[in-house]
CSV table of C-alpha atoms in Angstrom, one decimal:
chain,number,residue,atom,x,y,z
A,6,UNK,CA,18.6,8.7,28.1
A,7,UNK,CA,21.1,6.9,30.0
A,8,UNK,CA,19.3,4.2,29.6
A,9,UNK,CA,18.8,4.8,26.0
A,10,UNK,CA,22.2,4.8,25.2
A,11,UNK,CA,22.5,1.0,27.3
A,12,UNK,CA,20.2,0.2,25.5
A,13,UNK,CA,21.1,0.7,21.6
A,14,UNK,CA,24.5,-1.3,22.8
A,15,UNK,CA,22.7,-4.4,24.2
A,16,UNK,CA,22.7,-7.9,22.0
A,17,UNK,CA,19.9,-9.6,21.2
A,18,UNK,CA,16.5,-7.9,19.2
A,19,UNK,CA,14.6,-5.2,20.0
A,20,UNK,CA,11.1,-6.8,21.0
A,21,UNK,CA,14.0,-8.3,23.9
A,22,UNK,CA,14.3,-5.4,25.8
A,23,UNK,CA,12.6,-2.4,23.8
A,24,UNK,CA,9.2,-2.0,25.9
A,25,UNK,CA,11.0,-2.8,29.5
A,26,UNK,CA,13.9,-0.1,28.5
A,27,UNK,CA,11.1,2.4,27.9
A,28,UNK,CA,9.0,1.2,31.4
A,29,UNK,CA,12.1,2.0,33.2
A,30,UNK,CA,13.0,4.9,31.1
A,31,UNK,CA,9.4,6.7,31.7
A,32,UNK,CA,7.2,4.5,34.1
A,33,UNK,CA,4.3,5.1,32.3
A,34,UNK,CA,0.3,4.8,33.5
A,35,UNK,CA,-0.4,1.5,31.5
A,36,UNK,CA,2.3,-1.2,30.8
A,37,UNK,CA,2.3,-1.3,27.2
A,38,UNK,CA,1.3,1.8,25.8
A,39,UNK,CA,2.0,5.2,26.3
A,40,UNK,CA,-0.8,8.2,27.2
A,41,UNK,CA,0.4,11.8,24.8
A,42,UNK,CA,2.1,13.5,27.7
A,43,UNK,CA,4.5,10.0,27.9
A,44,UNK,CA,5.0,9.9,24.7
A,45,UNK,CA,5.8,13.7,24.3
A,46,UNK,CA,8.3,13.0,27.2
A,47,UNK,CA,9.9,10.1,25.4
A,48,UNK,CA,9.8,11.6,21.7
A,49,UNK,CA,12.2,14.4,22.8
A,50,UNK,CA,14.5,12.1,25.3
A,51,UNK,CA,15.2,10.2,21.7
A,52,UNK,CA,15.7,13.5,19.6
A,53,UNK,CA,17.9,14.7,22.1
A,54,UNK,CA,20.0,11.4,22.1
A,55,UNK,CA,19.6,11.5,18.5
A,56,UNK,CA,21.4,15.0,18.1
A,57,UNK,CA,24.0,13.8,20.4
A,58,UNK,CA,24.8,10.2,18.3
A,59,UNK,CA,24.9,12.3,15.0
A,60,UNK,CA,26.9,15.2,17.1
A,61,UNK,CA,29.4,12.6,17.9
A,62,UNK,CA,29.8,10.7,14.5
A,63,UNK,CA,30.3,13.5,12.7
A,64,UNK,CA,33.5,15.0,15.9
A,65,UNK,CA,34.7,10.9,15.0
A,66,UNK,CA,34.7,11.2,11.2
A,67,UNK,CA,32.7,8.4,10.5
A,68,UNK,CA,29.7,8.3,8.7
A,69,UNK,CA,26.7,8.9,11.0
A,70,UNK,CA,25.1,5.9,9.8
A,71,UNK,CA,27.9,3.4,10.4
A,72,UNK,CA,28.8,5.4,13.9
A,73,UNK,CA,29.7,3.2,16.4
A,74,UNK,CA,30.1,0.0,14.2
A,75,UNK,CA,32.8,-2.5,15.4
A,76,UNK,CA,33.7,-6.1,14.7
A,77,UNK,CA,33.9,-8.7,16.9
A,78,UNK,CA,34.8,-12.2,15.5
A,79,UNK,CA,34.8,-11.9,11.8
A,80,UNK,CA,31.3,-10.0,12.3
A,81,UNK,CA,29.9,-6.3,12.2
A,82,UNK,CA,27.7,-4.9,14.7
A,83,UNK,CA,25.5,-2.8,13.7
A,84,UNK,CA,26.1,1.4,13.9
A,85,UNK,CA,24.1,2.8,17.1
A,86,UNK,CA,22.0,5.2,14.9
A,87,UNK,CA,20.5,2.3,12.9
A,88,UNK,CA,20.1,0.7,16.1
A,89,UNK,CA,18.0,3.2,17.4
A,90,UNK,CA,15.9,3.5,14.5
A,91,UNK,CA,15.2,-0.2,14.5
A,92,UNK,CA,14.3,0.0,18.9
A,93,UNK,CA,12.1,3.0,18.6
A,94,UNK,CA,10.4,1.6,14.9
A,95,UNK,CA,9.8,-1.4,16.5
A,96,UNK,CA,8.3,0.4,19.5
A,97,UNK,CA,5.9,2.4,17.2
A,98,UNK,CA,5.3,-1.3,15.0
A,99,UNK,CA,3.3,-2.6,18.0
A,100,UNK,CA,1.9,0.5,18.9
A,101,UNK,CA,3.9,1.0,22.6
A,102,UNK,CA,4.5,4.5,21.5
A,103,UNK,CA,2.9,6.8,19.0
A,104,UNK,CA,3.5,5.8,15.6
A,105,UNK,CA,4.6,8.8,14.2
A,106,UNK,CA,7.5,9.0,15.9
A,107,UNK,CA,9.5,7.2,14.2
A,108,UNK,CA,9.1,8.9,11.1
A,109,UNK,CA,9.6,12.4,13.1
A,110,UNK,CA,13.2,10.9,14.3
A,111,UNK,CA,14.0,10.2,10.3
A,112,UNK,CA,13.2,13.9,9.5
A,113,UNK,CA,15.6,15.1,12.1
A,114,UNK,CA,18.4,12.8,11.2
A,115,UNK,CA,18.1,14.0,7.6
A,116,UNK,CA,18.1,17.5,9.0
A,117,UNK,CA,21.1,16.8,10.8
A,118,UNK,CA,23.4,15.3,7.9
A,119,UNK,CA,24.7,15.9,4.7
A,120,UNK,CA,24.0,14.4,1.4
A,121,UNK,CA,26.1,11.9,1.2
A,122,UNK,CA,25.1,10.4,4.6
A,123,UNK,CA,21.1,11.2,3.8
A,124,UNK,CA,21.6,8.5,1.0
A,125,UNK,CA,22.5,6.1,3.9
A,126,UNK,CA,19.5,6.9,5.8
A,127,UNK,CA,17.2,6.9,2.9
A,128,UNK,CA,18.7,3.4,2.1
A,129,UNK,CA,17.9,2.5,5.8
A,130,UNK,CA,14.4,3.7,5.3
A,131,UNK,CA,14.5,1.4,1.7
A,132,UNK,CA,15.1,-1.6,4.1
A,133,UNK,CA,12.1,-0.8,6.2
A,134,UNK,CA,10.2,0.4,3.9
A,135,UNK,CA,7.6,-2.9,4.4
A,136,UNK,CA,7.1,-2.0,8.1
A,137,UNK,CA,6.6,1.8,7.7
A,138,UNK,CA,4.0,1.0,4.8
A,139,UNK,CA,2.0,-0.5,7.0
A,140,UNK,CA,-1.6,1.4,6.8
A,141,UNK,CA,-2.0,1.4,10.7
A,142,UNK,CA,1.5,3.0,11.0
A,143,UNK,CA,1.9,4.7,7.8
A,144,UNK,CA,-1.2,6.5,8.7
A,145,UNK,CA,0.5,8.2,11.8
A,146,UNK,CA,3.9,9.7,9.6
A,147,UNK,CA,2.8,10.3,6.2
A,148,UNK,CA,2.8,14.2,6.2
A,149,UNK,CA,6.0,13.7,8.2
A,150,UNK,CA,7.5,11.3,5.5
A,151,UNK,CA,6.1,12.9,2.6
A,152,UNK,CA,8.0,16.7,3.8
A,153,UNK,CA,11.3,14.6,4.7
A,154,UNK,CA,11.3,13.2,1.0
A,155,UNK,CA,10.3,16.6,-0.4
A,156,UNK,CA,13.1,18.3,1.4
A,157,UNK,CA,15.7,16.0,0.3
A,158,UNK,CA,14.6,16.5,-3.5
A,159,UNK,CA,14.9,20.0,-2.9
A,160,UNK,CA,18.9,19.8,-1.9
A,161,UNK,CA,19.4,17.2,-4.3
A,162,UNK,CA,20.9,18.7,-7.8
A,163,UNK,CA,18.7,17.4,-10.4
A,164,UNK,CA,21.8,16.9,-12.7
A,165,UNK,CA,24.1,15.4,-10.4
A,166,UNK,CA,22.1,13.4,-8.3
A,167,UNK,CA,19.7,11.7,-10.7
A,168,UNK,CA,19.8,7.9,-9.2
A,169,UNK,CA,19.2,9.6,-5.4
A,170,UNK,CA,16.2,11.3,-6.9
A,171,UNK,CA,14.6,8.4,-8.6
A,172,UNK,CA,15.3,6.5,-5.8
A,173,UNK,CA,12.9,9.5,-3.9
A,174,UNK,CA,10.3,9.4,-6.5
A,175,UNK,CA,9.4,5.9,-6.7
A,176,UNK,CA,9.4,5.5,-2.7
A,177,UNK,CA,6.6,8.5,-2.9
A,178,UNK,CA,5.2,7.0,-6.0
A,179,UNK,CA,4.9,3.7,-4.1
A,180,UNK,CA,3.2,4.8,-1.1
A,181,UNK,CA,1.2,8.1,-1.9
A,182,UNK,CA,-1.8,7.0,-4.6
A,183,UNK,CA,-3.0,9.5,-7.6
A,184,UNK,CA,-5.7,10.4,-5.5
A,185,UNK,CA,-3.2,12.1,-2.4
A,186,UNK,CA,-3.9,15.5,-1.8
A,187,UNK,CA,0.1,15.7,-2.1
A,188,UNK,CA,-0.4,17.3,-5.7
A,189,UNK,CA,0.4,13.4,-6.9
A,190,UNK,CA,-2.7,13.5,-9.1
A,191,UNK,CA,-2.4,14.3,-12.6
A,192,UNK,CA,-4.7,13.8,-15.6
A,193,UNK,CA,-3.5,10.6,-17.4
A,194,UNK,CA,-4.5,12.2,-20.3
A,195,UNK,CA,-1.7,15.2,-20.0
A,196,UNK,CA,0.8,12.2,-19.0
A,197,UNK,CA,0.4,10.4,-22.8
A,198,UNK,CA,0.2,14.3,-24.6
A,199,UNK,CA,3.2,15.1,-23.1
A,200,UNK,CA,5.4,12.1,-23.6
A,201,UNK,CA,3.9,11.7,-26.7
A,202,UNK,CA,5.8,14.9,-28.2
A,203,UNK,CA,9.0,12.9,-27.3
A,204,UNK,CA,8.3,11.2,-30.8
A,205,UNK,CA,8.9,14.4,-33.2
A,206,UNK,CA,11.6,15.7,-30.7
A,207,UNK,CA,13.2,12.8,-31.4
A,208,UNK,CA,13.0,13.1,-35.3
A,209,UNK,CA,12.3,16.4,-36.2
A,210,UNK,CA,12.1,15.8,-39.8
A,211,UNK,CA,8.9,13.6,-40.0
A,212,UNK,CA,7.3,16.6,-39.3
A,213,UNK,CA,8.1,18.1,-42.6
A,214,UNK,CA,5.5,18.2,-45.5
A,215,UNK,CA,3.1,15.9,-42.8
A,216,UNK,CA,0.7,18.1,-42.3
A,217,UNK,CA,-0.9,15.3,-39.8
A,218,UNK,CA,1.8,14.8,-37.4
A,219,UNK,CA,2.2,19.0,-38.0
A,220,UNK,CA,-1.5,19.3,-36.3
A,221,UNK,CA,-1.1,16.4,-33.9
A,222,UNK,CA,2.4,17.5,-32.6
A,223,UNK,CA,1.1,21.4,-32.6
A,224,UNK,CA,-1.8,20.7,-30.6
A,225,UNK,CA,0.1,18.4,-28.1
A,226,UNK,CA,2.6,21.0,-27.4
A,227,UNK,CA,-0.4,23.5,-26.5
A,228,UNK,CA,-2.2,21.6,-24.3
A,229,UNK,CA,1.4,21.2,-22.5
A,230,UNK,CA,2.0,24.9,-22.7
A,231,UNK,CA,-1.2,25.5,-21.4
A,232,UNK,CA,-1.1,23.3,-18.2
A,233,UNK,CA,2.7,24.7,-17.4
A,234,UNK,CA,1.1,28.0,-17.7
A,235,UNK,CA,-2.2,26.9,-15.8
A,236,UNK,CA,-0.3,25.3,-13.0
A,237,UNK,CA,2.9,27.5,-11.9
A,238,UNK,CA,5.3,26.7,-10.0
A,239,UNK,CA,5.5,28.8,-6.4
A,240,UNK,CA,8.4,30.7,-5.3
A,241,UNK,CA,10.2,28.2,-3.6
A,242,UNK,CA,9.4,25.4,-6.0
A,243,UNK,CA,11.1,28.0,-8.8
A,244,UNK,CA,13.8,28.7,-6.8
A,245,UNK,CA,14.8,25.3,-5.7
A,246,UNK,CA,16.7,24.3,-8.6
A,247,UNK,CA,20.0,26.2,-9.1
A,248,UNK,CA,21.0,26.5,-13.1
A,249,UNK,CA,25.0,26.7,-11.9
A,250,UNK,CA,24.0,22.7,-11.2
A,251,UNK,CA,23.5,22.2,-14.9
A,252,UNK,CA,26.9,23.4,-15.5
A,253,UNK,CA,28.0,20.1,-16.5
A,254,UNK,CA,26.8,18.3,-19.5
A,255,UNK,CA,24.4,15.3,-18.7
A,256,UNK,CA,21.9,13.6,-20.3
A,257,UNK,CA,18.9,13.0,-18.1
A,258,UNK,CA,17.1,10.2,-18.5
A,259,UNK,CA,13.3,11.0,-16.4
A,260,UNK,CA,10.9,8.0,-15.2
A,261,UNK,CA,8.0,7.9,-17.7
A,262,UNK,CA,5.8,6.5,-15.0
A,263,UNK,CA,2.1,8.0,-14.9
A,264,UNK,CA,2.7,7.8,-10.9
A,265,UNK,CA,5.4,10.2,-11.0
A,266,UNK,CA,3.7,12.7,-13.5
A,267,UNK,CA,2.8,14.8,-10.6
A,268,UNK,CA,6.0,15.3,-9.6
A,269,UNK,CA,8.3,15.8,-12.4
A,270,UNK,CA,5.5,18.4,-13.3
A,271,UNK,CA,6.9,20.3,-10.0
A,272,UNK,CA,10.4,20.5,-11.3
A,273,UNK,CA,11.4,23.7,-12.6
A,274,UNK,CA,14.5,21.3,-14.4
A,275,UNK,CA,11.8,19.0,-16.0
A,276,UNK,CA,9.9,21.9,-17.2
A,277,UNK,CA,12.9,23.4,-19.1
A,278,UNK,CA,14.2,20.1,-20.5
A,279,UNK,CA,10.3,20.2,-22.2
A,280,UNK,CA,10.3,24.0,-23.7
A,281,UNK,CA,14.6,23.4,-24.5
A,282,UNK,CA,13.7,20.6,-26.8
A,283,UNK,CA,10.4,22.5,-28.2
A,284,UNK,CA,13.2,25.7,-29.1
A,285,UNK,CA,15.3,23.1,-30.8
A,286,UNK,CA,12.7,21.2,-32.6
A,287,UNK,CA,11.5,24.9,-33.8
A,288,UNK,CA,15.1,26.2,-34.7
A,289,UNK,CA,15.5,22.9,-36.9
A,290,UNK,CA,12.5,23.8,-38.8
A,291,UNK,CA,13.4,27.2,-39.0
A,292,UNK,CA,16.7,26.3,-40.9
A,293,UNK,CA,15.6,23.6,-42.8
A,294,UNK,CA,12.7,26.3,-44.1
A,295,UNK,CA,15.5,28.8,-44.7
A,296,UNK,CA,17.2,25.8,-46.5
A,297,UNK,CA,13.9,25.1,-48.6
A,298,UNK,CA,13.1,28.4,-49.4
A,299,UNK,CA,16.6,29.3,-50.9
A,300,UNK,CA,16.8,26.0,-52.9
A,301,UNK,CA,13.5,27.0,-54.5
A,302,UNK,CA,15.1,30.3,-55.2
A,303,UNK,CA,17.5,28.9,-56.7
A,304,UNK,CA,15.8,26.5,-58.8
A,305,UNK,CA,13.3,29.4,-60.2
A,306,UNK,CA,16.5,31.3,-61.4
A,307,UNK,CA,18.3,28.4,-63.3
A,308,UNK,CA,14.5,27.0,-64.9
């Protein structure tokens, strides 16, 4: 572990010393690529070092992605944890070590961190997405990355962390195609039907004395409600959102990309917003019907 402690403090790019550090620490059978047992040994060393660095950062009171950062001649050096991640990412990209190792370290890092620090960690992930997203590398860690992102979404407040949630969802939509078994896939017709309801939610009076629009609206709403019923939330998904998070008043704007529909369908807050909009619309129509009936009765009495 001492060799890697020294490595993250060295100047220069990872390609100048990363492989040599691994060779000195592990003494692999093959010079440029580790075998299974060697990969496991290296992963254990790196995970222990990462845990040690996070603990030191917390104790120092610094943000974990900035821990160990120094300023020399007016230029700031990289924090020790991003430096470690860069070294591992280089080794994974060049296939010197198991490709899934970087994804495992990123998952460990988010699990050990507060949400404020997780936003910085996710910023690192976004900055490296061109490398992480390379097919040969991403294939080794996509399930870990999916799990990491889902765990972050569960920890975030859907009301207070809208921007961060959106960044994660956009990241998932970019890397996981509609055919993924992760459940992101959703029928495009349902997507169009659901968002078409907004026309009526935004303008309830348009449904009065408009039988064609009323039929279109009620048909679309039944499709949405039947889909909600056919795809019930699991206990974990249903409990993921704390209603107390909505104590403050926020105007949430959901992203309308069809690629995100599957994820939004799993969000209890999203479903609740659709249902609340429906209740508001029906309550408005109920009041208007009562007013129209009252006016009709008054007219009969007058005339």
